[in-house]
XYZ file of C-alpha atoms in Angstrom:
637
model
C 7.614 36.118 31.961
C 5.527 38.842 29.886
C 8.376 41.467 30.645
C 10.924 38.896 29.404
C 8.881 38.156 26.250
C 8.557 41.855 25.482
C 12.363 42.455 26.277
C 13.225 39.367 23.811
C 10.974 41.048 20.941
C 12.699 44.349 21.340
C 16.323 42.607 21.245
C 15.156 40.434 18.172
C 13.803 43.764 16.468
C 17.240 45.402 16.971
C 18.992 42.346 15.074
C 16.591 41.717 11.912
C 19.306 39.687 10.122
C 20.067 37.416 13.037
C 16.266 37.168 13.566
C 15.680 36.308 9.802
C 18.170 34.005 9.551
C 17.459 31.979 12.731
C 13.702 32.015 11.909
C 14.179 30.798 8.162
C 16.808 28.000 9.478
C 14.408 26.697 12.219
C 11.444 27.179 9.832
C 13.018 24.686 7.299
C 13.312 21.955 9.934
C 10.225 22.573 11.719
C 8.082 22.822 8.461
C 9.539 19.463 7.039
C 8.999 17.634 10.341
C 5.461 18.765 10.551
C 4.667 17.712 6.876
C 6.178 14.326 7.416
C 4.379 13.947 10.873
C 1.042 14.836 8.981
C 1.741 11.736 6.979
C 2.804 9.708 9.677
C 0.100 10.535 11.755
C -2.647 10.216 9.234
C -1.386 7.060 7.856
C 0.046 5.145 11.058
C -1.305 6.723 14.174
C -5.089 7.999 13.204
C -7.777 5.341 14.257
C -9.602 3.615 11.523
C -13.380 4.720 11.227
C -14.582 1.399 12.976
C -15.545 1.160 16.656
C -13.216 -1.067 18.585
C -10.810 -1.316 15.928
C -8.357 -3.065 18.193
C -10.398 -6.169 17.886
C -10.414 -6.194 14.105
C -7.734 -8.424 12.606
C -6.679 -9.512 8.919
C -6.475 -13.196 8.341
C -3.633 -14.253 6.039
C -1.148 -17.300 5.705
C 2.449 -17.515 4.364
C 3.687 -14.520 6.203
C 1.527 -12.098 4.144
C -2.131 -10.734 4.833
C -2.602 -10.743 1.115
C -3.055 -14.388 0.860
C -6.521 -15.458 -0.349
C -9.021 -18.099 0.635
C -12.166 -19.851 -0.933
C -15.664 -18.624 0.303
C -16.151 -22.150 1.708
C -13.058 -21.620 3.990
C -14.201 -18.388 5.260
C -17.807 -19.650 5.899
C -16.432 -22.670 7.667
C -13.894 -20.585 9.840
C -16.946 -18.471 11.188
C -18.860 -21.516 11.915
C -16.380 -23.136 14.081
C -14.486 -20.376 15.749
C -14.774 -19.455 19.292
C -12.323 -16.704 19.528
C -13.958 -14.540 16.720
C -17.222 -12.756 17.183
C -17.569 -12.738 13.287
C -15.321 -13.703 10.398
C -15.808 -12.375 6.945
C -13.896 -11.595 3.662
C -13.532 -9.318 0.742
C -12.705 -9.981 -2.803
C -10.188 -8.206 -5.271
C -10.577 -4.535 -6.444
C -12.328 -4.457 -9.968
C -13.508 -2.045 -12.544
C -17.262 -2.342 -13.506
C -19.637 -0.325 -15.922
C -22.590 1.279 -14.079
C -25.423 2.692 -16.205
C -26.799 2.305 -19.729
C -24.763 0.970 -22.294
C -24.753 4.469 -24.119
C -22.965 6.342 -21.203
C -21.940 4.154 -18.409
C -19.740 5.029 -15.375
C -16.479 3.183 -14.889
C -15.951 2.749 -11.358
C -14.418 0.234 -8.964
C -16.234 -2.106 -6.974
C -15.667 -5.053 -4.648
C -17.513 -8.302 -3.642
C -17.907 -9.000 0.032
C -19.306 -11.563 2.599
C -22.873 -10.523 3.528
C -21.682 -10.124 7.053
C -18.622 -7.918 6.036
C -20.002 -4.710 7.139
C -21.566 -5.975 10.489
C -18.233 -7.372 11.239
C -16.853 -3.806 10.859
C -19.339 -2.497 13.323
C -20.561 0.284 11.128
C -24.232 1.381 10.340
C -25.458 2.544 6.982
C -26.077 6.014 6.147
C -29.176 5.145 4.390
C -31.072 1.914 3.926
C -29.521 -1.463 5.388
C -26.690 -3.905 4.591
C -26.654 -7.087 3.232
C -28.819 -10.105 4.796
C -28.107 -13.592 4.617
C -30.817 -14.130 1.898
C -28.674 -12.051 -0.430
C -25.791 -14.645 -0.124
C -28.135 -17.240 -2.170
C -27.260 -17.299 -5.903
C -30.431 -16.410 -8.228
C -31.629 -14.322 -5.097
C -32.704 -10.685 -5.973
C -29.226 -8.957 -6.803
C -28.503 -6.170 -4.527
C -25.916 -3.848 -4.250
C -24.891 -0.987 -1.443
C -23.366 2.316 -2.803
C -20.418 4.064 -1.534
C -21.091 7.159 0.177
C -18.976 9.421 -2.429
C -20.746 7.853 -5.187
C -24.456 8.186 -3.940
C -23.454 11.919 -3.616
C -21.859 12.203 -6.946
C -24.325 10.091 -8.939
C -27.628 10.276 -7.101
C -27.175 13.866 -5.420
C -27.572 12.279 -2.118
C -31.154 11.316 -2.670
C -32.388 9.264 0.301
C -35.302 7.804 -2.152
C -32.683 6.017 -4.218
C -33.367 2.964 -1.912
C -35.353 0.246 -3.768
C -34.317 1.536 -7.214
C -32.300 -0.508 -9.604
C -28.903 0.138 -11.213
C -27.440 -1.443 -13.873
C -23.965 -2.893 -13.194
C -21.977 -4.952 -15.770
C -25.184 -5.674 -17.452
C -26.998 -6.927 -14.365
C -29.832 -4.974 -12.776
C -29.136 -4.642 -9.183
C -31.669 -3.308 -6.493
C -29.986 -0.498 -4.295
C -30.521 -1.519 -0.506
C -28.200 0.866 1.317
C -25.437 3.557 1.262
C -22.058 3.358 3.195
C -21.559 5.862 5.993
C -19.618 8.988 5.141
C -15.805 8.811 5.447
C -15.649 4.933 5.250
C -13.731 3.620 2.365
C -13.925 -0.197 2.240
C -12.359 -2.385 1.152
C -10.333 -0.190 -0.792
C -9.871 3.624 -0.970
C -11.229 3.727 -4.579
C -14.414 1.338 -3.918
C -17.768 2.999 -4.874
C -20.092 0.039 -4.509
C -20.266 -3.243 -2.987
C -22.173 -6.517 -4.037
C -22.437 -9.787 -2.095
C -20.544 -12.948 -2.252
C -23.128 -15.630 -3.256
C -23.129 -19.538 -3.010
C -24.935 -21.832 -5.356
C -26.823 -24.375 -3.232
C -26.337 -27.768 -4.041
C -23.211 -27.327 -5.566
C -20.281 -28.896 -3.682
C -17.464 -27.358 -6.019
C -18.810 -23.916 -5.749
C -17.724 -22.601 -2.423
C -14.187 -24.091 -2.920
C -13.084 -23.477 -6.503
C -11.893 -19.695 -6.359
C -9.288 -18.664 -4.017
C -9.867 -15.076 -4.404
C -11.108 -13.364 -1.018
C -9.022 -11.673 1.663
C -10.130 -12.799 5.245
C -10.768 -10.523 8.108
C -12.513 -10.851 11.418
C -13.601 -9.314 14.833
C -12.402 -10.839 18.010
C -14.497 -11.526 20.969
C -13.992 -9.190 23.992
C -10.961 -10.161 25.838
C -9.240 -12.341 23.004
C -5.917 -11.140 21.894
C -4.535 -11.837 18.371
C -2.257 -14.825 19.550
C -4.988 -16.465 20.955
C -7.155 -16.408 17.960
C -3.949 -17.360 15.587
C -3.606 -20.396 17.791
C -7.215 -21.276 17.383
C -7.251 -20.934 13.685
C -4.250 -23.179 13.294
C -5.670 -25.931 15.254
C -8.953 -25.490 13.014
C -6.695 -25.962 9.717
C -6.737 -29.725 10.338
C -10.215 -30.047 11.050
C -11.289 -27.973 8.100
C -9.047 -29.018 5.419
C -10.995 -32.242 4.787
C -13.893 -30.043 3.723
C -12.340 -29.511 0.328
C -13.816 -31.541 -2.528
C -10.508 -32.612 -3.544
C -7.315 -33.476 -1.839
C -5.527 -30.616 -0.326
C -1.810 -30.542 0.797
C -1.754 -31.155 4.523
C 0.537 -27.913 4.755
C -1.854 -25.410 3.075
C -2.506 -22.594 5.360
C -0.808 -24.479 8.394
C 0.829 -21.107 9.205
C -2.362 -19.164 9.202
C -2.114 -16.135 11.412
C -3.579 -12.886 12.276
C -2.427 -9.178 12.179
C -4.337 -6.176 13.601
C -6.128 -4.564 10.740
C -4.710 -1.203 10.851
C -1.130 -2.806 10.781
C -2.212 -4.717 7.805
C -3.276 -1.484 5.877
C -0.028 0.650 6.564
C 2.482 -2.367 6.985
C 3.891 -1.422 3.212
C 4.637 2.022 4.188
C 5.515 1.851 7.744
C 9.172 1.769 7.487
C 9.379 4.338 4.642
C 7.399 6.941 6.745
C 9.540 6.330 10.046
C 12.682 6.471 7.746
C 11.620 10.235 6.370
C 10.308 11.172 9.944
C 13.933 10.153 11.435
C 15.484 12.306 8.387
C 13.492 15.173 8.795
C 14.176 15.044 12.694
C 18.071 14.880 12.063
C 17.590 17.907 9.907
C 15.623 19.898 12.605
C 18.615 18.890 15.123
C 21.276 20.322 12.675
C 18.958 23.489 12.218
C 19.097 23.618 16.273
C 22.830 23.353 16.424
C 23.079 25.997 13.660
C 20.902 28.509 15.355
C 22.484 27.539 18.707
C 25.762 28.646 17.417
C 24.242 31.781 16.236
C 22.864 32.432 19.751
C 26.032 31.678 21.396
C 28.033 34.117 19.557
C 25.494 37.060 19.823
C 25.071 35.961 23.625
C 28.943 36.363 23.727
C 28.724 40.160 22.336
C 26.427 40.823 25.417
C 28.460 39.476 28.136
C 28.984 42.944 29.542
C 25.305 43.304 29.542
C 24.637 40.232 31.356
C 27.408 40.980 33.899
C 26.007 44.155 34.639
C 22.448 42.441 35.473
C 24.267 39.967 37.573
C 26.339 42.758 39.443
C 22.601 44.456 40.151
C 21.382 41.159 41.894
C 19.965 38.950 39.213
C 20.132 35.309 39.934
C 21.698 32.678 37.501
C 18.157 31.203 37.104
C 16.898 34.660 36.494
C 19.436 35.335 33.591
C 18.779 31.704 32.215
C 14.893 32.579 32.064
C 15.760 35.825 30.315
C 17.670 34.248 27.491
C 15.452 31.377 27.294
C 12.688 33.626 26.393
C 14.550 34.994 23.455
C 15.106 31.478 22.199
C 11.464 30.367 22.822
C 10.290 33.682 20.982
C 12.496 32.605 18.033
C 11.069 29.003 18.097
C 7.682 30.226 18.205
C 8.119 32.632 15.187
C 9.854 29.739 13.233
C 7.140 27.467 14.168
C 4.448 29.791 12.650
C 6.309 30.094 9.537
C 7.211 26.037 9.530
C 3.565 25.241 9.705
C 2.552 27.887 7.056
C 5.143 26.083 4.822
C 3.984 22.687 5.913
C 0.274 23.583 4.824
C 1.494 25.160 1.567
C 3.507 21.987 0.670
C 1.225 19.160 1.863
C -0.487 18.791 -1.370
C 2.285 18.682 -3.412
C 3.993 16.072 -0.889
C 0.958 14.092 -1.326
C 1.058 14.171 -5.286
C 4.588 12.842 -5.044
C 3.240 9.651 -3.130
C 2.380 6.752 -4.774
C -1.323 6.465 -5.734
C -1.677 3.030 -3.845
C -0.272 4.616 -0.662
C -2.532 3.212 2.250
C -4.987 6.064 3.508
C -3.890 8.476 1.001
C -7.378 10.073 0.872
C -7.320 10.553 4.787
C -4.240 12.802 4.871
C -4.859 15.973 6.282
C -3.869 18.329 9.105
C -5.918 18.316 12.229
C -5.502 19.113 15.735
C -2.626 16.633 16.533
C -0.608 18.048 13.926
C -1.054 21.416 15.306
C -0.072 20.353 18.595
C 3.034 18.592 17.348
C 4.145 21.782 15.656
C 3.624 23.851 18.754
C 5.450 21.397 20.893
C 8.091 21.092 17.936
C 8.623 24.968 18.424
C 8.741 25.056 22.167
C 11.265 22.277 22.317
C 13.181 23.740 19.579
C 13.514 26.948 21.307
C 14.574 25.577 24.502
C 16.846 23.112 22.891
C 18.986 25.777 20.853
C 18.701 28.396 23.486
C 20.067 26.254 26.459
C 23.760 26.213 25.694
C 23.925 29.953 25.401
C 21.654 30.282 28.414
C 24.049 28.101 30.668
C 27.156 29.602 29.337
C 25.792 33.280 30.045
C 24.094 32.801 33.140
C 27.423 32.811 35.182
C 29.540 35.547 33.556
C 33.196 36.386 35.023
C 31.889 39.900 36.481
C 35.422 41.150 36.976
C 36.668 40.267 33.514
C 33.371 41.247 31.875
C 33.179 44.866 33.532
C 36.768 45.825 33.350
C 37.855 44.386 29.781
C 36.232 44.658 26.329
C 34.235 42.169 24.856
C 37.014 41.405 22.153
C 39.744 40.313 25.034
C 36.873 38.218 26.747
C 35.920 36.144 23.637
C 39.399 35.770 22.740
C 40.658 33.652 25.565
C 41.702 30.034 25.232
C 38.848 27.691 25.373
C 36.399 30.271 24.682
C 35.255 28.506 21.303
C 35.130 24.972 22.709
C 31.123 25.013 22.848
C 30.967 26.311 19.401
C 33.520 23.783 17.979
C 31.204 21.134 19.591
C 28.033 22.452 18.047
C 29.965 22.730 14.519
C 31.142 19.136 15.207
C 27.492 17.998 15.999
C 26.148 19.633 12.783
C 28.686 17.832 10.719
C 28.293 14.437 12.250
C 24.349 14.882 11.894
C 24.909 15.684 8.204
C 27.114 12.902 7.413
C 24.269 10.584 8.815
C 21.549 12.133 6.804
C 23.797 12.324 3.421
C 24.941 8.606 4.141
C 21.298 7.467 4.391
C 20.421 9.481 1.380
C 23.310 8.118 -0.495
C 22.440 4.615 0.381
C 18.730 5.201 -0.997
C 20.036 6.683 -4.231
C 22.288 3.839 -4.630
C 19.381 1.391 -4.139
C 17.377 3.395 -6.690
C 20.106 3.497 -9.210
C 20.697 -0.257 -8.826
C 17.120 -0.612 -9.516
C 16.962 1.650 -12.417
C 19.938 -0.793 -13.842
C 17.997 -3.831 -13.439
C 16.733 -5.221 -16.966
C 12.915 -6.036 -16.527
C 13.371 -8.450 -19.535
C 11.048 -6.554 -21.808
C 11.343 -3.211 -23.785
C 10.020 -0.142 -21.733
C 10.464 2.432 -24.231
C 7.698 3.857 -26.365
C 5.367 1.208 -24.627
C 1.888 2.440 -23.524
C -0.992 0.447 -22.112
C -4.868 0.746 -21.773
C -7.049 -1.297 -19.617
C -10.289 -2.785 -21.462
C -12.926 -4.597 -19.530
C -16.503 -6.056 -20.632
C -19.653 -6.552 -18.792
C -20.269 -9.876 -16.929
C -22.819 -10.768 -19.699
C -20.270 -10.323 -22.194
C -17.417 -12.394 -20.313
C -19.550 -14.429 -17.918
C -16.596 -15.890 -16.082
C -14.286 -13.098 -14.648
C -11.951 -15.768 -13.468
C -11.111 -17.349 -16.692
C -8.445 -20.062 -16.414
C -5.424 -19.752 -18.314
C -5.494 -22.027 -21.432
C -9.105 -22.984 -21.371
C -11.570 -21.853 -23.847
C -12.822 -18.400 -23.276
C -16.524 -17.335 -23.977
C -16.767 -16.866 -27.549
C -18.546 -13.570 -27.256
C -16.012 -11.793 -25.096
C -13.025 -13.104 -27.273
C -14.779 -12.061 -30.528
C -14.795 -8.452 -29.135
C -10.969 -8.535 -28.289
C -10.272 -10.024 -31.455
C -12.018 -7.245 -33.283
C -10.273 -4.705 -31.075
C -7.035 -6.091 -31.971
C -7.675 -6.030 -35.709
C -8.943 -2.488 -35.572
C -5.947 -1.269 -33.505
C -3.247 -2.756 -35.772
C -1.985 -0.565 -38.498
C -2.996 2.764 -36.666
C -0.552 5.721 -37.568
C 2.481 5.873 -35.427
C 1.875 2.439 -34.019
C 4.445 -0.256 -34.487
C 2.676 -3.017 -32.976
C -0.123 -3.862 -30.569
C -1.029 -6.916 -28.419
C -3.519 -7.944 -25.757
C -2.883 -9.566 -22.360
C -4.663 -10.639 -19.199
C -2.136 -9.217 -16.995
C 0.748 -6.901 -17.471
C 4.443 -7.372 -16.063
C 5.360 -6.119 -12.766
C 1.811 -6.206 -11.585
C 2.452 -8.842 -9.135
C -0.077 -11.362 -10.566
C 2.047 -14.325 -8.806
C 0.916 -17.944 -8.572
C -2.118 -17.482 -10.927
C -1.528 -21.022 -12.608
C -1.522 -24.141 -10.712
C -0.318 -27.046 -12.620
C 1.352 -30.522 -12.831
C 4.183 -30.824 -15.233
C 5.226 -33.944 -17.043
C 8.187 -35.774 -15.769
C 7.424 -34.461 -12.032
C 5.048 -36.899 -10.355
C 4.042 -35.736 -6.814
C 2.351 -37.499 -4.143
C -1.333 -37.060 -3.828
C -0.979 -34.857 -0.800
C 1.688 -32.694 -1.979
C 1.324 -29.256 -3.635
C 0.877 -28.608 -7.084
C 3.436 -26.414 -8.891
C 2.530 -22.693 -9.209
C 3.522 -20.181 -12.048
C 2.279 -16.833 -13.346
C -0.057 -17.561 -15.909
C -0.819 -15.022 -18.755
C -3.275 -15.146 -21.517
C -1.942 -13.344 -24.306
C -2.193 -12.518 -28.250
C 0.499 -13.811 -30.603
C 1.991 -10.373 -30.783
C 2.830 -10.071 -27.333
C 6.398 -11.293 -27.465
C 7.237 -8.895 -30.158
C 5.432 -5.988 -28.989
C 7.446 -6.269 -25.502
C 10.583 -7.155 -27.332
C 11.032 -10.502 -25.745
C 13.580 -12.761 -27.213
C 12.775 -16.681 -28.488
C 15.216 -19.046 -26.585
C 13.893 -22.388 -28.211
C 10.998 -23.836 -30.244
C 8.426 -21.211 -31.306
C 6.186 -18.517 -30.532
C 2.393 -18.583 -30.387
C 0.501 -17.985 -33.795
C -2.809 -17.605 -35.278
C -3.531 -21.266 -35.258
C -2.719 -21.675 -31.432
C -5.280 -18.910 -30.967
C -8.080 -21.043 -32.721
C -7.876 -23.408 -29.539
C -6.921 -26.460 -31.510
C -3.394 -26.973 -30.542
C -3.584 -26.472 -26.980
C -0.149 -24.692 -27.217
C 1.787 -22.806 -24.173
C 5.079 -20.892 -24.347
C 6.993 -20.711 -20.942
C 10.004 -18.557 -19.835
C 13.300 -19.801 -19.583
C 13.409 -19.947 -15.942
C 10.501 -22.355 -16.003
C 12.460 -24.430 -18.445
C 15.609 -24.447 -16.252
C 13.501 -25.203 -13.139
C 11.491 -28.114 -14.626
C 13.870 -29.485 -17.190
C 17.480 -28.370 -16.700
C 19.087 -30.892 -18.741
C 16.288 -31.236 -21.305
C 14.416 -29.928 -24.193
C 11.112 -28.780 -22.729
C 9.439 -28.323 -25.988
C 6.940 -31.007 -26.421
C 6.553 -31.617 -22.926
C 3.014 -31.144 -21.196
C 1.379 -29.060 -18.473
C -2.109 -29.584 -16.995
C -3.976 -27.190 -14.947
C -4.913 -29.053 -11.751
C -7.817 -26.662 -10.691
C -9.764 -27.483 -13.952
C -9.047 -31.380 -14.302
C -8.475 -34.082 -11.863
C -5.089 -35.632 -12.346
C -4.919 -37.640 -15.063
C -3.349 -41.268 -15.242
C -1.676 -40.150 -18.569
C -0.879 -36.844 -20.358
C -3.812 -36.837 -22.746
C -3.838 -34.120 -25.222
C -7.363 -33.111 -24.655
C -6.530 -32.163 -20.890
C -2.991 -30.963 -21.076
C -1.098 -28.146 -22.874
C 1.989 -28.757 -25.013
C 5.030 -26.673 -24.669
C 5.839 -25.117 -28.050
C 8.683 -22.677 -27.098
C 10.514 -21.070 -24.539
C 11.201 -17.116 -24.235
C 13.288 -14.754 -22.330
C 12.556 -14.070 -18.667
C 10.525 -10.841 -17.663
C 10.301 -9.842 -14.034
C 7.158 -9.809 -12.312
C 6.137 -8.399 -8.821
C 9.144 -5.761 -8.248
C 12.352 -5.006 -9.873
C 14.179 -6.249 -6.780
C 12.286 -9.777 -6.963
C 14.221 -12.602 -8.676
C 12.924 -14.152 -12.168
C 9.698 -16.456 -11.520
C 8.023 -19.180 -13.881
C 5.643 -17.916 -16.268
C 3.323 -19.691 -18.693
C 1.930 -17.674 -21.601
C -1.451 -19.243 -23.192
C -3.198 -17.888 -26.358
C -6.243 -15.936 -26.426
C -8.642 -18.564 -27.827
C -12.035 -18.156 -29.135
């Protein structure tokens, strides 16, 4: 074998043009395949940093693991379940101010149930995690720091435990630090605070549906068993709500393995990319196989002499395959270097919310894959020439020139087959790329319903002591101090040089804030056990519609008087008007937020919002999604 490899290297040195062409062709395919495999392995295949991750599952309903629950529901599930060793939850990703008011850090944090980190089965790098006492509202406020933020802000000082840090105007005592490499519940989470319960308050555990559930199964329990138990518990726990809930709420509650829930959104994309680069590698193999076949045909006399001297067909195959394996190895090294050089560029092209994007790196499975791809590639493109040349027609090869031998009828059938294979594979890749470009073009032609040119956005959030209720109900009076700040901000921003218009809103379009307004509508009575209506609720300044270029369809827009909170005005979109009142004028109709007030016997102005106008539709969620119901409430204060 060593002699064959040495001979192969000598042969390749004699044909530098052929060698360079073959290596570069294969390196393109191997490099692209290795780079995409790195993404696939890091995101889809690499285990999470939690022990026995196969027992960790996400809990959701309605076919989505992003469905949210109230904290009372999560606690009740944990108390009644027999299939789970532990059930916990985490809240939304939110920005906070850490430090003094003069120069605070703006970082992301999240609330978690006090048993969340124990459910994951991890141990703190320093200190401890939350205890049951930390779940009591009014108890000593505590915080667990992320490992990266601990090293960045506190220089990995172990003595930080017990010290206080000011988060959104609240002094919290540092009790622990997350272990290195663990990013939970989001990739950018820098600190965790506990979800708390107010003792003696029957409404507190149930009024906010903002927690994502997850749990650890008991040994031997499979997800389907756990799902069946949760669905049986739904009817048992539903009466715990302090108000009547629809009987079908969370009736389809289900579980999904934790890793699958994290990567589900990009799984199909990565598999499609991996399939595409795999086809490109096959095209490269067919290309190089054609080159090898042409080159081998010119060596028929040499092969014939070796056969005449006693070389067996197996020996000849091994010799020819040794050249292809050496070519594959050289191409593998070049492809791996290209993959390493281009990986960071590839990562920068990914969306910032790509799951596990911070964990993408090359490690030993990637190098094993590159080595295996190089070996298999060498065998694949070298096999056809080796089989063809292993049994040469000795008499013809020795008594005729290579030109007469290669020019006989049928001699080019294999080469023709390789060309056909390349064309077929290329058509598949080009067709798939064309379909994706067509989809992208269609999406680019979708009207989002608002002006997109010359529009810039900025996010501004205040401390909890300024805005004490982070879950402000749309349409309800907001804390005066918070609104005073935003009114002052809006006044100061208006009229800046180069600015045409400025507005404020709680959530921007296309951010997927769906179903945030739960309401009843005038003229649409429902049974007490029926679910209320859902719409996207936005709190906006009066200039919101003109800034985004939205058209008034009927009635009027919000004005300064509405911002005073006296009129209880609301503007709805055209889709909502056609959905609720298809043959009526919606202006003058009333909406009531059922999460704020009990269902009234009549539509009282003090409890309901009155529709004063209808505006054009805007898309929310994604451009591919249809229009939905939207209600716009004035910022009041």
